[in-house]
Tab-separated table of N, CA and C in Angstrom:
chain	number	residue	atom	x	y	z
A	1	GLY	N	-8.753	-6.740	-10.951
A	1	GLY	CA	-8.433	-6.255	-12.270
A	1	GLY	C	-7.609	-4.970	-12.251
A	2	ARG	N	-7.159	-4.575	-11.104
A	2	ARG	CA	-6.277	-3.353	-11.085
A	2	ARG	C	-4.831	-3.740	-11.223
A	3	ASP	N	-4.081	-2.848	-11.792
A	3	ASP	CA	-2.650	-3.075	-11.861
A	3	ASP	C	-1.986	-2.509	-10.611
A	4	MET	N	-1.764	-3.370	-9.631
A	4	MET	CA	-1.160	-2.917	-8.346
A	4	MET	C	0.327	-2.605	-8.461
A	5	ALA	N	0.845	-2.745	-9.635
A	5	ALA	CA	2.268	-2.307	-9.809
A	5	ALA	C	2.397	-0.799	-10.152
A	6	THR	N	1.327	-0.126	-10.364
A	6	THR	CA	1.287	1.262	-10.546
A	6	THR	C	0.697	1.966	-9.308
A	7	ALA	N	1.154	3.210	-9.159
A	7	ALA	CA	0.668	3.936	-7.998
A	7	ALA	C	-0.842	4.180	-7.970
A	8	SER	N	-1.345	4.553	-9.197
A	8	SER	CA	-2.804	4.785	-9.284
A	8	SER	C	-3.610	3.514	-9.054
A	9	GLY	N	-3.146	2.426	-9.694
A	9	GLY	CA	-3.816	1.142	-9.471
A	9	GLY	C	-3.764	0.696	-7.973
A	10	TRP	N	-2.623	0.920	-7.312
A	10	TRP	CA	-2.444	0.531	-5.950
A	10	TRP	C	-3.444	1.259	-5.048
A	11	TRP	N	-3.447	2.610	-5.253
A	11	TRP	CA	-4.338	3.479	-4.465
A	11	TRP	C	-5.844	3.052	-4.722
A	12	ALA	N	-6.195	2.885	-5.970
A	12	ALA	CA	-7.574	2.517	-6.345
A	12	ALA	C	-7.912	1.190	-5.657
A	13	GLY	N	-6.983	0.232	-5.584
A	13	GLY	CA	-7.294	-0.994	-4.924
A	13	GLY	C	-7.513	-0.856	-3.419
A	14	ILE	N	-6.530	-0.151	-2.780
A	14	ILE	CA	-6.678	0.078	-1.404
A	14	ILE	C	-7.889	0.829	-1.003
A	15	LEU	N	-8.183	1.900	-1.787
A	15	LEU	CA	-9.306	2.725	-1.422
A	15	LEU	C	-10.638	2.101	-1.795
A	16	SER	N	-10.659	1.168	-2.628
A	16	SER	CA	-11.926	0.411	-2.935
A	16	SER	C	-12.258	-0.541	-1.726
A	17	TYR	N	-11.215	-0.924	-1.002
A	17	TYR	CA	-11.410	-1.763	0.178
A	17	TYR	C	-11.823	-0.944	1.390
A	18	ASN	N	-11.186	0.177	1.570
A	18	ASN	CA	-11.519	1.075	2.665
A	18	ASN	C	-11.263	2.460	2.196
A	19	ASN	N	-12.311	3.238	1.905
A	19	ASN	CA	-12.079	4.580	1.342
A	19	ASN	C	-11.643	5.602	2.369
A	20	SER	N	-10.488	5.424	2.864
A	20	SER	CA	-9.882	6.243	3.956
A	20	SER	C	-8.402	6.503	3.575
A	21	VAL	N	-8.025	7.819	3.288
A	21	VAL	CA	-6.653	8.035	2.963
A	21	VAL	C	-5.744	7.650	4.183
A	22	PRO	N	-6.114	8.013	5.412
A	22	PRO	CA	-5.234	7.542	6.486
A	22	PRO	C	-4.949	6.001	6.573
A	23	TYR	N	-6.007	5.253	6.213
A	23	TYR	CA	-5.889	3.772	6.149
A	23	TYR	C	-4.886	3.463	5.074
A	24	GLY	N	-5.102	4.038	3.911
A	24	GLY	CA	-4.215	3.739	2.687
A	24	GLY	C	-2.772	4.163	3.095
A	25	GLN	N	-2.476	5.192	3.758
A	25	GLN	CA	-1.171	5.650	4.164
A	25	GLN	C	-0.618	4.636	5.092
A	26	LYS	N	-1.357	4.133	6.057
A	26	LYS	CA	-0.904	3.154	6.979
A	26	LYS	C	-0.462	1.875	6.262
A	27	VAL	N	-1.318	1.407	5.360
A	27	VAL	CA	-1.098	0.188	4.575
A	27	VAL	C	0.170	0.393	3.714
A	28	PHE	N	0.331	1.534	3.149
A	28	PHE	CA	1.497	1.866	2.257
A	28	PHE	C	2.742	1.813	3.172
A	29	GLY	N	2.697	2.516	4.324
A	29	GLY	CA	3.853	2.488	5.202
A	29	GLY	C	4.243	1.139	5.676
A	30	LEU	N	3.270	0.278	5.978
A	30	LEU	CA	3.594	-1.144	6.397
A	30	LEU	C	4.148	-1.912	5.241
A	31	ALA	N	3.487	-1.806	4.041
A	31	ALA	CA	4.040	-2.460	2.920
A	31	ALA	C	5.424	-2.066	2.524
A	32	ASP	N	5.760	-0.891	2.599
A	32	ASP	CA	7.029	-0.236	2.319
A	32	ASP	C	8.027	-0.725	3.287
A	33	GLY	N	7.728	-0.769	4.551
A	33	GLY	CA	8.629	-1.275	5.562
A	33	GLY	C	8.913	-2.739	5.397
A	34	TYR	N	7.939	-3.551	5.012
A	34	TYR	CA	8.083	-4.964	4.820
A	34	TYR	C	9.008	-5.171	3.614
A	35	ALA	N	8.832	-4.433	2.542
A	35	ALA	CA	9.650	-4.532	1.348
A	35	ALA	C	11.053	-4.179	1.663
A	36	ARG	N	11.333	-3.163	2.445
A	36	ARG	CA	12.693	-2.802	2.819
A	36	ARG	C	13.318	-3.864	3.588
A	37	ASP	N	12.624	-4.338	4.586
A	37	ASP	CA	13.165	-5.458	5.374
A	37	ASP	C	13.469	-6.711	4.583
A	38	ALA	N	12.627	-7.036	3.652
A	38	ALA	CA	12.916	-8.210	2.798
A	38	ALA	C	14.089	-8.094	1.940
A	39	GLN	N	14.415	-6.863	1.509
A	39	GLN	CA	15.571	-6.565	0.645
A	39	GLN	C	16.912	-6.714	1.505
A	40	HIS	N	16.876	-6.572	2.739
A	40	HIS	CA	18.020	-6.638	3.573
A	40	HIS	C	18.251	-7.993	4.261
A	41	THR	N	17.445	-9.059	3.784
A	41	THR	CA	17.622	-10.311	4.363
A	41	THR	C	18.299	-11.191	3.502
């Protein structure tokens, strides 16, 4: 039920799964890298 298109919704969703900021930062970095790679394909 979270809006994953917003920063606050994204963080709430990630931290509800694993309440660890370093984990959230790692997931964000991986997702951001994937999105960048997908745009250049």
